Coordinates of C-alpha atoms in Angstrom, one line a residue:
M1 CA 0.0 0.1 0.2
K2 CA 1.4 3.7 -1.3
S3 CA 2.3 6.1 0.9
F4 CA 0.0 8.4 0.8
L5 CA 1.7 11.6 2.3
S6 CA 4.7 11.0 -0.6
F7 CA 2.4 12.4 -3.4
A8 CA 2.6 15.9 -1.4
N9 CA 4.4 17.7 -4.0
S10 CA 3.4 15.6 -6.9
K11 CA -0.2 15.5 -6.7
L12 CA -2.1 13.2 -7.3
P13 CA -4.7 13.0 -10.5
Y14 CA -7.7 11.0 -8.8
N15 CA -11.1 12.4 -8.4
S16 CA -12.5 10.4 -5.9
I17 CA -11.7 9.0 -2.6
A18 CA -13.4 6.7 0.5
I19 CA -11.8 7.1 3.8
G20 CA -11.7 4.7 6.7
K21 CA -9.5 2.4 8.4
F22 CA -10.3 -0.5 6.2
D23 CA -9.0 -2.7 8.8
A24 CA -11.2 -5.5 7.9
M25 CA -12.1 -4.9 4.3
H26 CA -15.5 -5.9 5.7
K27 CA -18.7 -6.0 3.7
A28 CA -19.7 -2.9 4.3
H29 CA -16.0 -1.3 3.4
I30 CA -17.2 -3.6 -0.2
K31 CA -20.0 -1.9 -1.1
L32 CA -18.2 2.1 0.8
L33 CA -15.6 1.9 -2.1
S34 CA -17.8 0.4 -5.0
L35 CA -19.0 4.4 -4.7
V36 CA -15.5 5.1 -5.8
G37 CA -16.3 5.0 -9.2
D38 CA -13.6 4.7 -12.4
N39 CA -10.8 7.7 -10.4
G40 CA -10.9 6.9 -7.4
L41 CA -9.3 5.6 -4.3
A42 CA -9.3 4.5 -0.8
L43 CA -7.8 6.2 2.4
S44 CA -6.7 4.4 4.7
I45 CA -6.0 6.2 8.9
A46 CA -4.9 3.3 10.9
Q47 CA -2.2 2.7 14.0
V48 CA 0.2 0.1 12.3
K49 CA 0.9 -2.3 15.4
P50 CA -0.6 -5.4 14.4
P51 CA -2.7 -7.9 15.2
F52 CA -4.7 -7.2 12.0
I53 CA -7.7 -8.8 10.3
T54 CA -6.5 -7.7 7.5
P55 CA -2.8 -6.1 7.5
P56 CA -2.6 -2.7 5.2
Q57 CA -0.3 -5.3 2.6
E58 CA -3.1 -7.3 2.0
R59 CA -5.9 -4.4 1.3
E60 CA -5.6 -4.5 -2.3
K61 CA -6.1 -7.7 -2.0
Y62 CA -10.0 -7.3 -2.1
T63 CA -11.1 -4.6 -3.7
Q64 CA -10.3 -2.9 -7.3
V65 CA -9.5 0.4 -6.2
P66 CA -6.2 1.9 -6.1
C67 CA -5.2 1.9 -1.1
Y68 CA -3.3 4.2 0.3
R69 CA -2.8 4.9 4.0
L70 CA -2.8 7.3 6.1
R71 CA -0.8 7.0 8.8
F72 CA -2.6 8.3 12.3
D73 CA -0.2 9.1 14.7
V74 CA 0.8 11.7 11.8
I75 CA -2.6 13.4 11.5
K76 CA -3.9 13.2 14.9
S77 CA -2.7 16.1 16.2
Y78 CA -4.9 18.3 12.7
S79 CA -7.8 20.5 13.3
P80 CA -10.9 19.2 11.4
L81 CA -9.7 21.8 8.4
Q82 CA -6.0 20.7 8.5
F83 CA -7.1 17.7 7.0
L84 CA -10.0 18.7 4.3
E85 CA -7.2 21.1 2.7
L86 CA -4.5 18.2 3.3
L87 CA -7.1 16.2 0.5
F88 CA -6.9 18.5 -1.8
H89 CA -3.5 19.4 -1.5
V90 CA -2.6 15.6 -2.1
L91 CA -5.7 15.5 -4.2
P92 CA -6.7 18.5 -6.5
N93 CA -8.8 17.7 -8.6
L94 CA -11.2 15.2 -5.7
Q95 CA -14.7 16.2 -6.2
R96 CA -16.7 13.2 -4.1
I97 CA -16.1 12.4 -1.2
I98 CA -17.1 9.1 0.8
V99 CA -16.9 7.7 4.2
G100 CA -18.8 5.7 6.5
Y101 CA -22.6 7.3 8.4
D102 CA -19.7 6.4 11.9
F103 CA -17.0 8.8 10.9
C104 CA -14.9 11.2 12.8
F105 CA -12.5 13.8 11.8
G106 CA -9.5 16.2 13.2
E107 CA -7.8 16.4 16.7
N108 CA -9.3 13.8 19.6
R109 CA -12.4 13.3 16.6
I110 CA -14.0 15.8 16.3
S111 CA -15.6 16.7 14.3
S112 CA -18.3 13.7 12.0
T113 CA -19.7 13.6 9.1
S114 CA -22.1 16.4 9.5
D115 CA -19.6 19.1 9.7
I116 CA -18.1 17.2 6.5
K117 CA -20.4 19.9 4.1
P118 CA -20.4 23.1 6.0
L119 CA -16.0 23.0 6.1
L120 CA -15.6 22.2 2.7
T121 CA -18.1 25.5 1.6
S122 CA -16.1 27.2 4.3
M123 CA -13.6 26.3 2.0
G124 CA -14.4 27.0 -1.7
K125 CA -15.8 23.8 -2.1
S126 CA -19.2 23.4 -1.4
Q127 CA -19.5 21.9 -5.2
V128 CA -17.7 19.1 -4.1
E129 CA -20.0 15.9 -3.9
V130 CA -20.1 14.1 -0.2
I131 CA -21.4 10.5 0.3
I132 CA -22.3 9.0 4.1
L133 CA -23.0 5.3 3.8
E134 CA -25.3 4.7 6.6
S135 CA -24.7 0.9 8.8
Q136 CA -25.0 -1.6 7.9
K137 CA -25.8 -5.2 9.1
C138 CA -26.2 -8.7 7.9
N139 CA -28.7 -11.2 8.9
D140 CA -29.2 -8.1 11.4
M141 CA -26.2 -8.8 13.3
P142 CA -24.1 -4.6 12.4
I143 CA -21.2 -5.1 10.5
H144 CA -18.5 -3.2 12.3
T145 CA -14.8 -4.2 12.2
S146 CA -15.0 -4.6 16.4
I147 CA -17.5 -6.7 16.4
I148 CA -15.3 -8.9 13.5
K149 CA -12.6 -8.6 16.5
E150 CA -14.9 -9.8 18.6
L151 CA -16.2 -12.6 17.0
I152 CA -12.9 -14.0 16.0
K153 CA -11.2 -14.1 19.2
Y154 CA -14.5 -15.6 20.5
G155 CA -13.6 -18.1 18.2
D156 CA -17.1 -17.9 16.5
I157 CA -15.3 -17.7 13.6
T158 CA -19.1 -18.8 11.0
N159 CA -20.6 -15.2 11.5
A160 CA -16.5 -13.2 11.7
N161 CA -17.5 -14.6 8.1
T162 CA -20.7 -14.2 6.7
L163 CA -19.4 -10.3 8.0
L164 CA -16.4 -10.8 6.6
C165 CA -18.3 -12.8 2.8
R166 CA -15.8 -14.6 3.0
F167 CA -13.7 -17.3 4.9
Y168 CA -11.1 -15.4 7.3
T169 CA -7.8 -15.5 5.9
I170 CA -4.1 -15.6 8.1
K171 CA -0.3 -15.9 5.7
G172 CA 2.7 -17.7 8.1
L173 CA 6.3 -18.1 7.8
V174 CA 6.6 -22.1 7.9
I175 CA 9.4 -23.6 10.5
T176 CA 10.0 -26.3 12.8
G177 CA 7.4 -28.0 14.2
Q178 CA 8.5 -30.8 17.2
G179 CA 8.3 -34.0 14.7
I180 CA 5.8 -35.6 17.7
G181 CA 2.4 -35.0 14.8
R182 CA 4.6 -37.3 12.0
E183 CA 5.6 -39.7 14.0
K184 CA 3.1 -40.6 16.5
L185 CA 0.1 -38.5 15.7
Y186 CA -0.4 -36.9 12.1
P187 CA 2.0 -35.4 9.7
T188 CA 1.8 -31.2 10.1
I189 CA 2.9 -27.9 8.9
N190 CA 3.9 -26.0 11.8
V191 CA 3.1 -22.1 11.0
A192 CA 4.2 -18.7 11.9
T193 CA 2.8 -15.0 13.1
T194 CA 2.8 -12.0 14.5
L195 CA 0.8 -10.3 12.1
Y196 CA -2.6 -11.5 12.2
L197 CA -5.2 -11.2 15.3
L198 CA -5.8 -15.4 16.0
P199 CA -9.5 -17.4 16.4
K200 CA -9.9 -18.6 20.4
Y201 CA -7.7 -21.3 20.9
G202 CA -9.0 -24.5 19.6
V203 CA -10.0 -26.4 16.6
Y204 CA -11.3 -25.7 13.2
A205 CA -11.4 -26.9 10.0
G206 CA -10.1 -24.8 7.5
L207 CA -8.1 -24.6 4.1
C208 CA -4.5 -24.0 4.3
F209 CA -3.0 -22.3 0.6
F210 CA 0.2 -23.4 -1.1
N211 CA 2.7 -24.8 -4.3
K212 CA -0.6 -23.2 -5.5
K213 CA -2.9 -25.0 -4.8
T214 CA -6.1 -24.8 -1.7
Y215 CA -5.9 -27.9 0.6
K216 CA -8.9 -29.1 2.9
T217 CA -7.4 -29.1 6.7
V218 CA -7.5 -29.4 10.0
I219 CA -6.1 -26.6 11.8
F220 CA -4.6 -26.4 15.9
V221 CA -4.0 -23.0 17.5
G222 CA -2.8 -22.5 21.2
N223 CA -0.9 -24.1 23.8
R224 CA 0.6 -28.0 23.6
L225 CA -1.4 -29.3 26.1
S226 CA -1.1 -32.6 25.9
T227 CA 2.6 -32.7 25.0
D228 CA 5.0 -29.9 25.4
K229 CA 2.7 -27.3 26.4
Q230 CA 4.0 -25.0 23.9
F231 CA 1.7 -21.9 21.6
C232 CA 1.5 -23.0 18.3
I233 CA -0.8 -23.1 15.7
E234 CA -0.9 -26.0 13.0
C235 CA -2.2 -27.9 10.3
H236 CA -3.0 -31.3 9.3
V237 CA -3.9 -31.4 5.4
I238 CA -6.3 -34.3 5.2
E239 CA -6.0 -37.2 2.9
N240 CA -3.0 -35.9 1.8
A241 CA 0.0 -37.5 4.4
T242 CA 2.7 -37.1 2.5
I243 CA 2.3 -33.5 1.1
Q244 CA 6.1 -32.0 1.3
I245 CA 7.0 -28.4 2.7
A246 CA 9.4 -25.9 2.5
K247 CA 11.0 -24.4 5.2
R248 CA 10.4 -20.5 5.3
E249 CA 7.4 -21.6 3.2
I250 CA 4.8 -18.9 3.3
I251 CA 1.3 -20.1 3.7
E252 CA -2.3 -19.2 3.7
I253 CA -5.2 -20.2 5.5
S254 CA -8.3 -19.7 5.7
F255 CA -10.6 -21.1 8.7
V256 CA -14.1 -21.8 8.1
E257 CA -15.8 -23.7 11.0
R258 CA -15.3 -24.2 14.5
I259 CA -14.3 -28.2 15.8
R260 CA -13.6 -27.7 19.6
N261 CA -12.1 -26.2 22.5
N262 CA -8.2 -27.4 22.8
Q263 CA -8.2 -30.2 25.2
K264 CA -5.3 -32.3 27.6
F265 CA -4.5 -35.7 27.5
E266 CA -2.8 -37.9 29.0
K267 CA -1.6 -40.3 26.2
L268 CA -0.4 -40.1 22.8
E269 CA -3.3 -42.8 21.7
D270 CA -6.0 -40.8 23.4
L271 CA -4.8 -38.0 21.2
K272 CA -4.7 -39.6 18.5
A273 CA -8.6 -40.7 18.6
Q274 CA -9.5 -37.0 19.0
I275 CA -7.7 -35.9 16.0
T276 CA -9.3 -38.6 14.0
Q277 CA -13.0 -37.1 15.5
D278 CA -11.7 -33.8 14.4
I279 CA -10.0 -35.1 11.2
N280 CA -13.9 -36.5 10.2
K281 CA -15.6 -34.5 11.9
A282 CA -13.6 -31.7 9.6
K283 CA -14.8 -33.6 6.6
L284 CA -18.1 -33.1 6.7
L285 CA -17.7 -29.8 7.5
L286 CA -15.7 -28.7 4.7
Q287 CA -17.3 -31.4 1.8
H288 CA -19.4 -28.8 0.0
I289 CA -15.9 -26.4 -0.8
K290 CA -15.8 -27.9 -3.9
D291 CA -12.4 -26.5 -5.4
A292 CA -10.1 -27.5 -3.0

């Protein structure tokens, strides 16, 4: 994602801008971006600290609209007027501003959507169109990043996916595991990541993508209570026990549905029996996915 301020001197040619955090790229964000038109951009104003639902570099993956970033800490002391002046400084041809109903701007979030038009008039920009997208719902649930974050934290992946309008997906680096899986349980791919918000610890049916192919998988997130007690993210690729993947490779993991909580087993054979049940349940939950 390109820096908006890096074009302060050279300017940008767009005449339309959608402004928001865009940290989830959920269903409402996509609708907001659909209002930009053929010559617009998305401006993501947000903190830069992980964990993210959608890291900044991943956001253009979900839209055809060019995405630019503006760090919140750079503009947090701007007055509302200074903020709007910055937009027109970088976008001298700006004719349309699109924001969500809860958009606030200026130091301490002093101004809201109702202030945009009067401020534009005071700048001699009364001809600029302002579009405010009303609150969006899905299955009677408000589509909001904070709600999606809570759903992910509590392991309600099904509803999180509904509001995202996609499977919640993370990326991670393949690392070396403890070695017990392949020898005594089931082989797994071990993954490390610090960028993404992780779902509630437990077992999930999901998908993983690497080698340009999608595989059905059982995903474990949490501490290995039955062995070394260490935190891990592990994927067992269903019906592909001999699959090979190089260490340090980047893979994608999508969470489709939660299977169970994390549990401790006194014997490895009991753990293996439970994993067998998890695999069978995952097969049923993923059978509607034909392309994997």
